XYZ file of N, CA, C and O in Angstrom:
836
model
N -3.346 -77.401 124.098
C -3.572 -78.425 123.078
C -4.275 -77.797 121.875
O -5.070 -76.862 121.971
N -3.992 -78.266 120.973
C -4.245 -77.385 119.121
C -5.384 -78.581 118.668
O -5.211 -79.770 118.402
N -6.644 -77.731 118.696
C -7.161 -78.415 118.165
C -6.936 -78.891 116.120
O -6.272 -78.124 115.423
N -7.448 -79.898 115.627
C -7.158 -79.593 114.425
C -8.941 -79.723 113.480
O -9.819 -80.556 113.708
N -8.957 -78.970 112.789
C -10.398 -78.587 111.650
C -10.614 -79.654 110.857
O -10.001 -79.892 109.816
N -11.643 -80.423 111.423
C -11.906 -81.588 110.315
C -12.621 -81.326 109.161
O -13.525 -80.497 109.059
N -12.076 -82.257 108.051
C -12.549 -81.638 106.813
C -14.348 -82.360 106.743
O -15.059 -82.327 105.739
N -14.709 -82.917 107.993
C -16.831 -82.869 107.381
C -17.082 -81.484 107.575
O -18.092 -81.020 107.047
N -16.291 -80.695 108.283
C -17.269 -79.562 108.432
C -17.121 -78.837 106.701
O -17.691 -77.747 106.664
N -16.704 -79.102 105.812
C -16.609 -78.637 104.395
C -17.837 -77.876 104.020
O -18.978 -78.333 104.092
N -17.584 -76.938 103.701
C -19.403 -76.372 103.433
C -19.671 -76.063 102.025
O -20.784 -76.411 101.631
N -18.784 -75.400 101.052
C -18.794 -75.348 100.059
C -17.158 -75.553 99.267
O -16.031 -75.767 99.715
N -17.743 -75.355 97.838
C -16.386 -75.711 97.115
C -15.402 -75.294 97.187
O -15.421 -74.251 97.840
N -14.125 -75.656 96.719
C -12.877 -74.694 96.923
C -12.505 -73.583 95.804
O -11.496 -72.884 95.903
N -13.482 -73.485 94.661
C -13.311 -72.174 94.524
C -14.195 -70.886 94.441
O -14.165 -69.917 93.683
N -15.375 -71.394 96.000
C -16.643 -70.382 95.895
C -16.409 -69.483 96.756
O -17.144 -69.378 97.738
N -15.442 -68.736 96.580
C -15.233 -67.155 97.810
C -15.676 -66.065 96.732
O -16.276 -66.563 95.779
N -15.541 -64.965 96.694
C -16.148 -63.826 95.928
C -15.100 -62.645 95.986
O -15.096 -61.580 96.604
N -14.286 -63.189 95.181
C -13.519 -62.312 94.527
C -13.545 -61.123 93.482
O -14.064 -61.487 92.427
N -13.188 -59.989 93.481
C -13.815 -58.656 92.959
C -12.737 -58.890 91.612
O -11.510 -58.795 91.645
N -13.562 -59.207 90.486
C -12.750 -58.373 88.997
C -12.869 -57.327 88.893
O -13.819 -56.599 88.608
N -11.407 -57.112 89.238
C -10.513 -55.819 89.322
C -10.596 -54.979 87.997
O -10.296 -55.373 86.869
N -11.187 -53.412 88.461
C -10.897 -52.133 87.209
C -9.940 -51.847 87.325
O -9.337 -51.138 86.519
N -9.514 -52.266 88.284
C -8.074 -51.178 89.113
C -7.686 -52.146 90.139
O -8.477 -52.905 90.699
N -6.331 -52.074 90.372
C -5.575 -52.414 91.531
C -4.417 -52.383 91.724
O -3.734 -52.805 90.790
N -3.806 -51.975 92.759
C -2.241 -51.717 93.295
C -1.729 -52.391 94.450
O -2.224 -53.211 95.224
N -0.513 -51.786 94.361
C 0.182 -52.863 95.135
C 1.117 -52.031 96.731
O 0.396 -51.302 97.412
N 1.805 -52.108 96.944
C 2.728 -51.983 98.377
C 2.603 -50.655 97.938
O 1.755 -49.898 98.411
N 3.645 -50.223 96.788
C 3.601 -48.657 95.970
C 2.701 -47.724 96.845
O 2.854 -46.919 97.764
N 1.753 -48.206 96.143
C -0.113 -47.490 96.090
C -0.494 -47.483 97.919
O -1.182 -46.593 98.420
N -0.031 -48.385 98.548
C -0.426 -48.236 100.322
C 0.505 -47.111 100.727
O 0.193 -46.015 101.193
N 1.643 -47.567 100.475
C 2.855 -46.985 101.332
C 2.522 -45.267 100.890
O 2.371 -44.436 101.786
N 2.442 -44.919 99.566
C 2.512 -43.218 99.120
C 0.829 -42.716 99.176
O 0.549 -41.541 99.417
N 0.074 -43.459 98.994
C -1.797 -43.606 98.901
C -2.276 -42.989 97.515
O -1.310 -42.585 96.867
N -3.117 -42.863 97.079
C -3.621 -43.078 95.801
C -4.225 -41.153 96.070
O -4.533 -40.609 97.130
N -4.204 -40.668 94.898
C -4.828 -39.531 94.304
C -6.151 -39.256 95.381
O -6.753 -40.309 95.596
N -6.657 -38.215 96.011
C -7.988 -38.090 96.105
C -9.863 -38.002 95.044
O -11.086 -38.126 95.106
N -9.024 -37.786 94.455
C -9.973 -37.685 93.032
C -9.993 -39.562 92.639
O -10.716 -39.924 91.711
N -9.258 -40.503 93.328
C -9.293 -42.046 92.462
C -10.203 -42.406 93.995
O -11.279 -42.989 93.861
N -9.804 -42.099 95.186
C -9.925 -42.541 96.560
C -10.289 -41.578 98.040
O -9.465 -41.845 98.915
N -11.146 -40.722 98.410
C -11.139 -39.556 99.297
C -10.575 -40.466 100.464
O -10.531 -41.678 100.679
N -9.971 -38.774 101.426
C -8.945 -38.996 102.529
C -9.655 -40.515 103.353
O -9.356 -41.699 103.507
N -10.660 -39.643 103.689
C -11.333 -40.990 104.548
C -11.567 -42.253 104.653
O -11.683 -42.826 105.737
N -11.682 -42.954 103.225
C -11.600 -44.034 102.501
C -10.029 -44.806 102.696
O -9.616 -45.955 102.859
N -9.498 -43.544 102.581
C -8.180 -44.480 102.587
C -7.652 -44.626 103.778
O -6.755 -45.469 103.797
N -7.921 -44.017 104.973
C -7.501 -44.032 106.135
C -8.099 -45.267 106.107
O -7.199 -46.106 106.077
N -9.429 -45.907 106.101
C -10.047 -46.614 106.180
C -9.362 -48.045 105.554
O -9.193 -49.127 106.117
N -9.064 -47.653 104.286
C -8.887 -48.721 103.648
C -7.107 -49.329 103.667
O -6.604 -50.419 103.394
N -6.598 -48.134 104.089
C -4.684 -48.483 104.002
C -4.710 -48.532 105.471
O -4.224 -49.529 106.004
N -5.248 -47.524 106.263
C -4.275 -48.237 107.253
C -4.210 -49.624 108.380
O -4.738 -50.701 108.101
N -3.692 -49.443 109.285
C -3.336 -50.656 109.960
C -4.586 -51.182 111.148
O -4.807 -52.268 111.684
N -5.138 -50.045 111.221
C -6.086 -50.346 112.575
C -7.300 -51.754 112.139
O -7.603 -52.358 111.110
N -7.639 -51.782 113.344
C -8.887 -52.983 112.897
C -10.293 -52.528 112.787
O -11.054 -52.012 113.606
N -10.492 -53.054 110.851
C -11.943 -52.572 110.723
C -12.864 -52.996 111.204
O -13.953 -52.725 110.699
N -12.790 -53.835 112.381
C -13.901 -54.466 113.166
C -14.705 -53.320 114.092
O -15.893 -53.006 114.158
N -13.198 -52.726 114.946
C -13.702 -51.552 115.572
C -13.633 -50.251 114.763
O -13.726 -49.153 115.310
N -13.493 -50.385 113.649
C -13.628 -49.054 112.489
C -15.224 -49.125 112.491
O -15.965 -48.210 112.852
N -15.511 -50.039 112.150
C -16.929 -49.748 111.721
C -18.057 -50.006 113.160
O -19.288 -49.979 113.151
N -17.240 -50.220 114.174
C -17.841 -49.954 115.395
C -18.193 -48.657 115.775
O -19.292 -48.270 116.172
N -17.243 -48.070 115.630
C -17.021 -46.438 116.102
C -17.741 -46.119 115.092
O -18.570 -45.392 115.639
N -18.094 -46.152 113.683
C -18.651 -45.023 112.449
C -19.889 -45.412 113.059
O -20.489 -44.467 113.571
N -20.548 -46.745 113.169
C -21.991 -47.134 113.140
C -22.131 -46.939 114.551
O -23.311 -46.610 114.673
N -21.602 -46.954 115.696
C -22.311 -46.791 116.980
C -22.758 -48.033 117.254
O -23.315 -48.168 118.344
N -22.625 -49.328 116.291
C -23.306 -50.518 117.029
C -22.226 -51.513 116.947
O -21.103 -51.324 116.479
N -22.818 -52.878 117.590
C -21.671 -54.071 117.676
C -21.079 -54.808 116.317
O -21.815 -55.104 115.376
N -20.424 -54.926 116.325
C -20.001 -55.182 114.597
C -20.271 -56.829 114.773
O -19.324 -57.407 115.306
N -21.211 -57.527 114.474
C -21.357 -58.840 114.004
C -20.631 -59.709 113.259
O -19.655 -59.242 112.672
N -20.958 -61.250 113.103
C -20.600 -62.250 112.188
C -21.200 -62.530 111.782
O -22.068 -62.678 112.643
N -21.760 -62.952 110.492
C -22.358 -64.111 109.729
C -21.377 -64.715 108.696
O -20.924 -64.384 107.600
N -21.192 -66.351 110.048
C -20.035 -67.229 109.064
C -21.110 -68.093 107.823
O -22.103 -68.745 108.144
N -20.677 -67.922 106.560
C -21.023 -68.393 105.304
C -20.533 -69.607 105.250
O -21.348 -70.529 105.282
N -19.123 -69.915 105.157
C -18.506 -71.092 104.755
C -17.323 -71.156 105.870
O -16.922 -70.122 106.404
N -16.843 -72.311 106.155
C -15.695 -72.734 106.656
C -15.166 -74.197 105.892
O -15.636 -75.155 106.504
N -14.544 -74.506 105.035
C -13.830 -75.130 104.084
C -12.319 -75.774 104.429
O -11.532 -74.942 104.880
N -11.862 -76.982 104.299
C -10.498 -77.368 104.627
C -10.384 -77.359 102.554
O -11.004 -77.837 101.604
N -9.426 -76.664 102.758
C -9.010 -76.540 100.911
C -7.960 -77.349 100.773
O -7.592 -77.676 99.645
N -7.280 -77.822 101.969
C -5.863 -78.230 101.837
C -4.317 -77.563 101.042
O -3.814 -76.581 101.587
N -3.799 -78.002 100.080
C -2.944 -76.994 99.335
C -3.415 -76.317 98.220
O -2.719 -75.666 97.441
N -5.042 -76.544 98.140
C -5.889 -75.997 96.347
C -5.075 -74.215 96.566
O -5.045 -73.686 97.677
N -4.753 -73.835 95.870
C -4.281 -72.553 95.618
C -5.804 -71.831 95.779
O -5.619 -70.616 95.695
N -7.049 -72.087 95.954
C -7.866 -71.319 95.635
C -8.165 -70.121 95.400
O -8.979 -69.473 96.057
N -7.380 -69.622 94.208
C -7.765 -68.640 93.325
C -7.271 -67.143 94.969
O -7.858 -66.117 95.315
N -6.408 -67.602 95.320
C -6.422 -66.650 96.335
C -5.140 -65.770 96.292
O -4.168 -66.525 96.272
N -4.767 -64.472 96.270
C -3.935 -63.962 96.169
C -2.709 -64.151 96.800
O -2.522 -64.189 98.016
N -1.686 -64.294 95.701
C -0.229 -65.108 95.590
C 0.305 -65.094 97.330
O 1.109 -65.983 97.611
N -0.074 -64.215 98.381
C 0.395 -64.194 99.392
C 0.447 -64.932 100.286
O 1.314 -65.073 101.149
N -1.057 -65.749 100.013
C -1.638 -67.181 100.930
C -0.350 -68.126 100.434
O -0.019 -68.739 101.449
N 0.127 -68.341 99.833
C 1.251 -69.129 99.870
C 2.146 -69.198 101.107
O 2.607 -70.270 101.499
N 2.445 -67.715 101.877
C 3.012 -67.954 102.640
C 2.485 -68.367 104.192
O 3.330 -68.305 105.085
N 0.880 -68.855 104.596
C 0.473 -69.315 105.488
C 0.630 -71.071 105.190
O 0.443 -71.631 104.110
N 0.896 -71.500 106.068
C 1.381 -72.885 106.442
C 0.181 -73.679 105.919
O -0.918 -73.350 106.363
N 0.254 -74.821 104.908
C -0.501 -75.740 105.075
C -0.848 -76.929 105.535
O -0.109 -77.194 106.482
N -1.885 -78.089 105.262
C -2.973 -77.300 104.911
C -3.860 -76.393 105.242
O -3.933 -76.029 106.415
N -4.471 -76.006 104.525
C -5.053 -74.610 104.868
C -6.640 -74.911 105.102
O -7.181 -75.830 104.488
N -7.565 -73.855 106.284
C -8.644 -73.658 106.295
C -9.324 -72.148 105.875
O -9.041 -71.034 106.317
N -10.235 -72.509 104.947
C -10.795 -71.016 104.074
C -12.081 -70.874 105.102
O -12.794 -71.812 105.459
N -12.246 -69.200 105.581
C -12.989 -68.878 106.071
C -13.919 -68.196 105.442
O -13.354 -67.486 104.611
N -15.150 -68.037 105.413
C -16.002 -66.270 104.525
C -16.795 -65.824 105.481
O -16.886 -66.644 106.395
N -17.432 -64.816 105.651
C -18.180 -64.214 106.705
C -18.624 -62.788 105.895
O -18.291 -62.476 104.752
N -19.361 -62.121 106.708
C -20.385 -60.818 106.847
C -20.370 -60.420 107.883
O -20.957 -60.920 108.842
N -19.379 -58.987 107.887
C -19.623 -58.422 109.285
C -20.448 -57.489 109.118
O -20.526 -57.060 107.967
N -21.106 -57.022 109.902
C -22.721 -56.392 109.719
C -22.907 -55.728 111.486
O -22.569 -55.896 112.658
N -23.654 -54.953 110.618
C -24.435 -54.167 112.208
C -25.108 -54.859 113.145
O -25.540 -55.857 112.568
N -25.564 -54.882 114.732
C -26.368 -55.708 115.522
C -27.814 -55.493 114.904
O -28.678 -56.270 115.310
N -28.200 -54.491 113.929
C -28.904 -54.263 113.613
C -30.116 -55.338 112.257
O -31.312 -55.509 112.022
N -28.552 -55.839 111.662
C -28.386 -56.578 110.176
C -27.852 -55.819 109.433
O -27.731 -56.475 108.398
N -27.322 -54.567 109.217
C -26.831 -53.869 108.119
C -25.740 -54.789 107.681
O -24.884 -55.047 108.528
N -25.626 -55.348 106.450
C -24.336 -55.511 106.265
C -22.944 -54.718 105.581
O -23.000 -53.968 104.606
N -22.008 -54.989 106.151
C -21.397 -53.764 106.083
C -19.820 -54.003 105.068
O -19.229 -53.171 104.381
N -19.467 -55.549 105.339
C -18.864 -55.659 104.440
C -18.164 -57.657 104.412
O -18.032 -58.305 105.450
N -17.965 -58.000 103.548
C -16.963 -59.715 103.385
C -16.167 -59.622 103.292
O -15.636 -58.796 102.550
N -15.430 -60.683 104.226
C -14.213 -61.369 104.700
C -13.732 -62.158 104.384
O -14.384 -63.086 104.862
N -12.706 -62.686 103.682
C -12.608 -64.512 103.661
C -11.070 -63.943 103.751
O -10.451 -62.969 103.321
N -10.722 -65.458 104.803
C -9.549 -65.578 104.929
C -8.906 -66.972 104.924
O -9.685 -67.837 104.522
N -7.752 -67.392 105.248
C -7.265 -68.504 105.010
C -5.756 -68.542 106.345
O -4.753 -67.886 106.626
N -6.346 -69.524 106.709
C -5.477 -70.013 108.283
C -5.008 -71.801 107.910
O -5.612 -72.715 107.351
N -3.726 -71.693 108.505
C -3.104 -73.336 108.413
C -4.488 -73.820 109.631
O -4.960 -73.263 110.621
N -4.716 -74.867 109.060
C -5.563 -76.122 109.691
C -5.834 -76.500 110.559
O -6.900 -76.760 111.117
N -4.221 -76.619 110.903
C -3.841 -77.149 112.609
C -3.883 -76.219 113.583
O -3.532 -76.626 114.690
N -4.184 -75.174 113.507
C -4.266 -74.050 114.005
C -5.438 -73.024 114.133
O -5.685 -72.171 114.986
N -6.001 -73.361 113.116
C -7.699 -72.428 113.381
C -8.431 -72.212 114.482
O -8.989 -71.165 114.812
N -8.401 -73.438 115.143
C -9.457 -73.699 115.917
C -8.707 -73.080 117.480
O -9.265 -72.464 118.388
N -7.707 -73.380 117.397
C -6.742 -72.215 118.528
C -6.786 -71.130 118.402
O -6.408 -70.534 119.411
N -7.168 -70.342 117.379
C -7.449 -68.970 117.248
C -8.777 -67.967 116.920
O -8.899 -66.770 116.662
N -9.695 -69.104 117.070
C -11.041 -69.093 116.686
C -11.633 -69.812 117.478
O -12.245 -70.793 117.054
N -11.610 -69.601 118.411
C -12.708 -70.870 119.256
C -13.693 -70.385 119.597
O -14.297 -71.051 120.438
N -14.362 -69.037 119.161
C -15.714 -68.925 119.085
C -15.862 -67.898 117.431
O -15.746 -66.746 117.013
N -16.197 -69.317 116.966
C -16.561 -68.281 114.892
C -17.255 -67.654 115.081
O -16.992 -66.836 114.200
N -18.073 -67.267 115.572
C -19.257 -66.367 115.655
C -19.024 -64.458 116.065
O -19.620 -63.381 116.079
N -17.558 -65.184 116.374
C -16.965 -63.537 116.958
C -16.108 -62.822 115.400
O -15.258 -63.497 114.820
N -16.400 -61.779 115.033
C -14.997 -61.354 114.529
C -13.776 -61.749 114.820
O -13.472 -61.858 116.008
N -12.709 -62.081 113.677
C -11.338 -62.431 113.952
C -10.438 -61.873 114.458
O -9.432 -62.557 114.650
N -10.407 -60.338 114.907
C -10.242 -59.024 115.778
C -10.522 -59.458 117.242
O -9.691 -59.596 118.140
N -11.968 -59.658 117.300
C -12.691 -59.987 118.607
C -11.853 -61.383 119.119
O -11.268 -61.177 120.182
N -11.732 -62.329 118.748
C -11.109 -63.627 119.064
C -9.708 -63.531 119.461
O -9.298 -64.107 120.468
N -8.755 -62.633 118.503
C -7.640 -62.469 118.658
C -7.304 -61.967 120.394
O -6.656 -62.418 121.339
N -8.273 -60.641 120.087
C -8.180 -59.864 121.578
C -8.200 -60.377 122.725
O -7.651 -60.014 123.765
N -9.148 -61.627 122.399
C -9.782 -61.990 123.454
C -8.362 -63.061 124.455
O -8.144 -63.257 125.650
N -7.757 -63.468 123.279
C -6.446 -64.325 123.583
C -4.889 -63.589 124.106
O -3.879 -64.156 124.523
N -5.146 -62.196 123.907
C -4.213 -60.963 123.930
C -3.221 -61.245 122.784
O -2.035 -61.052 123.048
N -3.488 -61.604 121.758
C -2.819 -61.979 120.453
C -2.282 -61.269 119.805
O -2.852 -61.065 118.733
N -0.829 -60.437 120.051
C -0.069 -59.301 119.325
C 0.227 -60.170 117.853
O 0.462 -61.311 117.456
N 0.037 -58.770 117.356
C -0.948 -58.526 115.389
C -0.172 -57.537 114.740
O -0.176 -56.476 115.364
N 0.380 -57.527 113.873
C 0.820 -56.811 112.664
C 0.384 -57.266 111.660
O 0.767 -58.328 111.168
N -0.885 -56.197 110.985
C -1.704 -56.162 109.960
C -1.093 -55.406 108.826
O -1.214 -54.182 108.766
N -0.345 -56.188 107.792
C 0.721 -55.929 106.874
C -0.390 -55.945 105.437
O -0.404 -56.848 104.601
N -1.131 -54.911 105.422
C -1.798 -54.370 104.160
C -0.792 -54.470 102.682
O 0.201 -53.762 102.515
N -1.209 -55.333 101.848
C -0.272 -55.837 100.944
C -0.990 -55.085 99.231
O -0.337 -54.509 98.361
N -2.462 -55.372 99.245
C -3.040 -55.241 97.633
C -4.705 -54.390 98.205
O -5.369 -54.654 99.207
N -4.927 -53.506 97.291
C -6.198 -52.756 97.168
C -6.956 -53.148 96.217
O -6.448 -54.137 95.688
N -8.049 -52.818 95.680
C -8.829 -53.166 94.561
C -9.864 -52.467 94.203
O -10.721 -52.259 95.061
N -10.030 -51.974 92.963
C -11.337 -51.145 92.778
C -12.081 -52.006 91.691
O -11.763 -51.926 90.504
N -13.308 -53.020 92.243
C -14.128 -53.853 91.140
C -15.327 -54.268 91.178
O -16.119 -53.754 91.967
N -15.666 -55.186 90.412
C -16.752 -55.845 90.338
C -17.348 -57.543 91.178
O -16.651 -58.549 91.312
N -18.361 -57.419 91.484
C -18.960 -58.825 91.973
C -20.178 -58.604 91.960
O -20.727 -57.816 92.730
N -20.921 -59.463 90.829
C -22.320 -59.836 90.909
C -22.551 -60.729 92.476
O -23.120 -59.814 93.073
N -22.498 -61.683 93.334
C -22.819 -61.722 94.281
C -22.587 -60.475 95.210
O -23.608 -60.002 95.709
N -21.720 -60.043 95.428
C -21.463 -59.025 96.465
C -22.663 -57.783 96.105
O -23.430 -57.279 96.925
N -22.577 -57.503 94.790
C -23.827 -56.409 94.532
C -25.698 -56.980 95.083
O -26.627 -56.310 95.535
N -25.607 -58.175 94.828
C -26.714 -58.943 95.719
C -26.819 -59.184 97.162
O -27.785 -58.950 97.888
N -25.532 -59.751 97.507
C -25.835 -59.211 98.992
C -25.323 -58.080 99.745
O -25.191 -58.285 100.951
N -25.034 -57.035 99.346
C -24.493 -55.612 99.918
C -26.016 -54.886 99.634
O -26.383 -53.994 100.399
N -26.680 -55.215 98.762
C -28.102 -54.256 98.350
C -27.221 -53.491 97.003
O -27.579 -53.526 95.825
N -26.381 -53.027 97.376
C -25.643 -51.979 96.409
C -25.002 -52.303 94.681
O -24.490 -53.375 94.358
N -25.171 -51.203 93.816
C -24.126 -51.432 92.792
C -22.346 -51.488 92.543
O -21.528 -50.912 93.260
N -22.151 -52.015 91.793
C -20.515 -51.479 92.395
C -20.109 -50.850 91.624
O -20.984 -50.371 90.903
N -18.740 -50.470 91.287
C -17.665 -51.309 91.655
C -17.711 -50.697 93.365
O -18.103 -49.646 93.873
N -16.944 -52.268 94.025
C -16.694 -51.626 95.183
C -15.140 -52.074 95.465
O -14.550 -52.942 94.821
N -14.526 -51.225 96.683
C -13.434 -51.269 96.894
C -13.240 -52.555 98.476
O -13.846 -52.872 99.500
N -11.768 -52.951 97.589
C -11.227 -54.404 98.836
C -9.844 -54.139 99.139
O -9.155 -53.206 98.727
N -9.587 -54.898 99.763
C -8.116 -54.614 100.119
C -7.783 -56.406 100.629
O -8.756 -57.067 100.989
N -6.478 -57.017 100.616
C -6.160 -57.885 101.442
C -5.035 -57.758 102.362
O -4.294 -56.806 102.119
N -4.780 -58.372 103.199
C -3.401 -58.250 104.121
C -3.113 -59.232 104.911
O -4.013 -60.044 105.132
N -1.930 -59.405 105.480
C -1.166 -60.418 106.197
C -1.533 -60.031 107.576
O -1.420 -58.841 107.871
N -1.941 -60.842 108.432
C -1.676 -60.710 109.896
C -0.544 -61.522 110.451
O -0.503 -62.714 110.145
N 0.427 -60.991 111.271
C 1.794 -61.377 111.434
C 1.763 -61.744 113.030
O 1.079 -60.883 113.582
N 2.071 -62.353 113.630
C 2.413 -63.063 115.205
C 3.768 -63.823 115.615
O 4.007 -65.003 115.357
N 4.434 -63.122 116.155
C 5.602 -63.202 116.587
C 6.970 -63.743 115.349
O 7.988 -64.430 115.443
N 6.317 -63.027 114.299
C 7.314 -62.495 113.314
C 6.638 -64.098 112.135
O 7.518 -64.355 111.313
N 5.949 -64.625 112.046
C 5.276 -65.503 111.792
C 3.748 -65.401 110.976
O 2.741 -65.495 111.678
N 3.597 -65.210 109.504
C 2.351 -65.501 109.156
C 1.283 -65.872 109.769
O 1.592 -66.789 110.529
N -0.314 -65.526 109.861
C -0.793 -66.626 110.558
C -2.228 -66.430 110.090
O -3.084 -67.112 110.653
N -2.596 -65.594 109.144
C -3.499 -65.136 107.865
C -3.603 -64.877 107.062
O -2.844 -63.908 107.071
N -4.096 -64.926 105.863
C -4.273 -64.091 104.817
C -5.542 -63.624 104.510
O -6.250 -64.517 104.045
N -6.269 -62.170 104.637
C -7.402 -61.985 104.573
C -7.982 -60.978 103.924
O -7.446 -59.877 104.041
N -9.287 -61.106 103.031
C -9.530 -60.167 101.869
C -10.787 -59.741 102.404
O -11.586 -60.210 103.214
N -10.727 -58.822 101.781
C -11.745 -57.940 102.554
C -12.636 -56.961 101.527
O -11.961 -56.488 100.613
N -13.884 -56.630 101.539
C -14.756 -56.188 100.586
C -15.496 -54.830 101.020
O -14.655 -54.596 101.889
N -16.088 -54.099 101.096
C -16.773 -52.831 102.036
C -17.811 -52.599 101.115
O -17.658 -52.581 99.893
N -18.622 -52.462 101.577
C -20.041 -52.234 101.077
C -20.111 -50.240 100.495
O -19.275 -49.340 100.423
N -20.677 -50.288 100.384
C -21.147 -48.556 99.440
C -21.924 -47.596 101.027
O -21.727 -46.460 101.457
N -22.718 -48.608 101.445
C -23.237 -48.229 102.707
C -22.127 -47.543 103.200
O -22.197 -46.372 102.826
N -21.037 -47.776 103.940
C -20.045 -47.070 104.376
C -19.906 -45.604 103.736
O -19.091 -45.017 104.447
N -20.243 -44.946 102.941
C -20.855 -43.248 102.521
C -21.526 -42.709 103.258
O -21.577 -41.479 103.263
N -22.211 -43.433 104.066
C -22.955 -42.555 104.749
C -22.321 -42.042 106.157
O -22.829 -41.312 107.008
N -21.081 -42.647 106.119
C -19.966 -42.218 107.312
C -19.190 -41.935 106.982
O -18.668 -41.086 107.704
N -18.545 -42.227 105.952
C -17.202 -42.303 105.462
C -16.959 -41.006 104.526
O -15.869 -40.547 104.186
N -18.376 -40.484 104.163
C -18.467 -39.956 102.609
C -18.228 -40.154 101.577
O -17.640 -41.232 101.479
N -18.414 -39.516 100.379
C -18.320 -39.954 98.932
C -16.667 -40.769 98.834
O -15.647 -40.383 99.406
N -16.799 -41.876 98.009
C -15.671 -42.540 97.905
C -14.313 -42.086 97.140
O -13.191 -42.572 97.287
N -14.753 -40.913 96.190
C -13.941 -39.926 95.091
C -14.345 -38.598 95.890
O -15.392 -38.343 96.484
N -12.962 -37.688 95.685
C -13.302 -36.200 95.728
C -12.889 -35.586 94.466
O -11.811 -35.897 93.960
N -13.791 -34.609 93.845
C -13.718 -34.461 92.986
C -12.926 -33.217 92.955
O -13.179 -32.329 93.770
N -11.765 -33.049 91.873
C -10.821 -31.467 92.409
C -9.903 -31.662 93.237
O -9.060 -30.767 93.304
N -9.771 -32.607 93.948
C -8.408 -32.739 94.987
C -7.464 -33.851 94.044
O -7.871 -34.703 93.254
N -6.245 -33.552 94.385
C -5.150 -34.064 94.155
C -4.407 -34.826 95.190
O -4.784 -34.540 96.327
N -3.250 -35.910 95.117
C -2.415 -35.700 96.694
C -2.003 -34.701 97.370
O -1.585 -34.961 98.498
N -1.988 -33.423 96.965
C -1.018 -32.311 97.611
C -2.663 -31.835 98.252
O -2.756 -30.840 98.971
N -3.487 -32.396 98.008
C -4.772 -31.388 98.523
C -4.946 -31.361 100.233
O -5.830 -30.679 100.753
């Protein structure tokens, strides 16, 4: 039985997620061939293009449990909210998620917001408190994480709660289930991630490097 997301739980407005104004950004192109080392180092982009889940990415770099802190959970219904042209193709109406996944420690490490049809959230989330990785697994939920747009920018909130300056780098992507949409989710990474990842530019390398 499917539960369905009632709209009291509304927490904030439909267009308060924290979206990065973009210096830079690309598209399928820019994933599929990867960007210059001198714009993006190797590591970063393994990080940032490929397919694996950064839940347990940043499990393995930090050595600790990768946390939640859910911010908002929102029924937007069909509001386009300012969300990249792709959310169109998840079923409405729609429920907007935001979160902070962070170290067991508190480090925070980077924001999430995503957007799930309505009628369906709560079947795939029945404990928010987990990563959307963690929940999936937990259901044995086969996932194709279809990395669509990157971003190199700006956010006065995100520079407030990361500690850090930016610009920082995001990415969004489709999660796919049995050939079927069933997310759209953007994603933010904190500067902190240097201290595992290393410098975010190499300076002197090219693609052929």
């Amino acid at each position: 039985m499917t539960a369905t997301f009632k709209s009291s739980e509304h927490l904030t407005s439909p267009s308060s997620w924290h979206a990065l104004s973009p210096l830079w950004q690309g598209g399928e192109t820019c994933i599929e061939n990867g960007l210059p080392h001198s714009q993006l180092a190797p590591t970063w982009q393994m990080f940032l293009l490929g397919d694996g889940s950064p839940t347990r990415h940043l499990r393995l770099l930090t050595g600790e449990k990768t946390e939640v802190d859910l911010i908002d959970m929102s029924a937007i219904g069909m509001h386009p909210d300012n969300a990249p042209e792709q959310m169109q193709v998840v079923p409405g109406p729609r429920v907007r998620r935001q979160v902070w996944l962070r170290t067991a420690s508190g480090q925070r490490l980077a924001y999430a917001c995503s957007w799930w049809e309505a009628s369906h959230v709560d079947e795939y989330l029945q404990n928010r408190s987990l990563p959307i990785w963690a929940s999936l697994e937990r259901l044995r939920t086969e996932l194709y994480r279809d990395v669509q747009g990157i971003y190199y920018g700006h956010s006065a909130a995100l520079e407030s709660a990361f500690g850090f300056s930016g610009p920082f780098w995001g990415r969004h992507y489709l999660f796919w289930h049995h050939g079927q949409p069933l997310t759209l989710i953007y994603e933010v990474f904190s500067p902190y991630l240097t201290k595992y990842l290393g410098p975010m530019e190499v300076e002197g390398l090219g693609t052929g490097d």
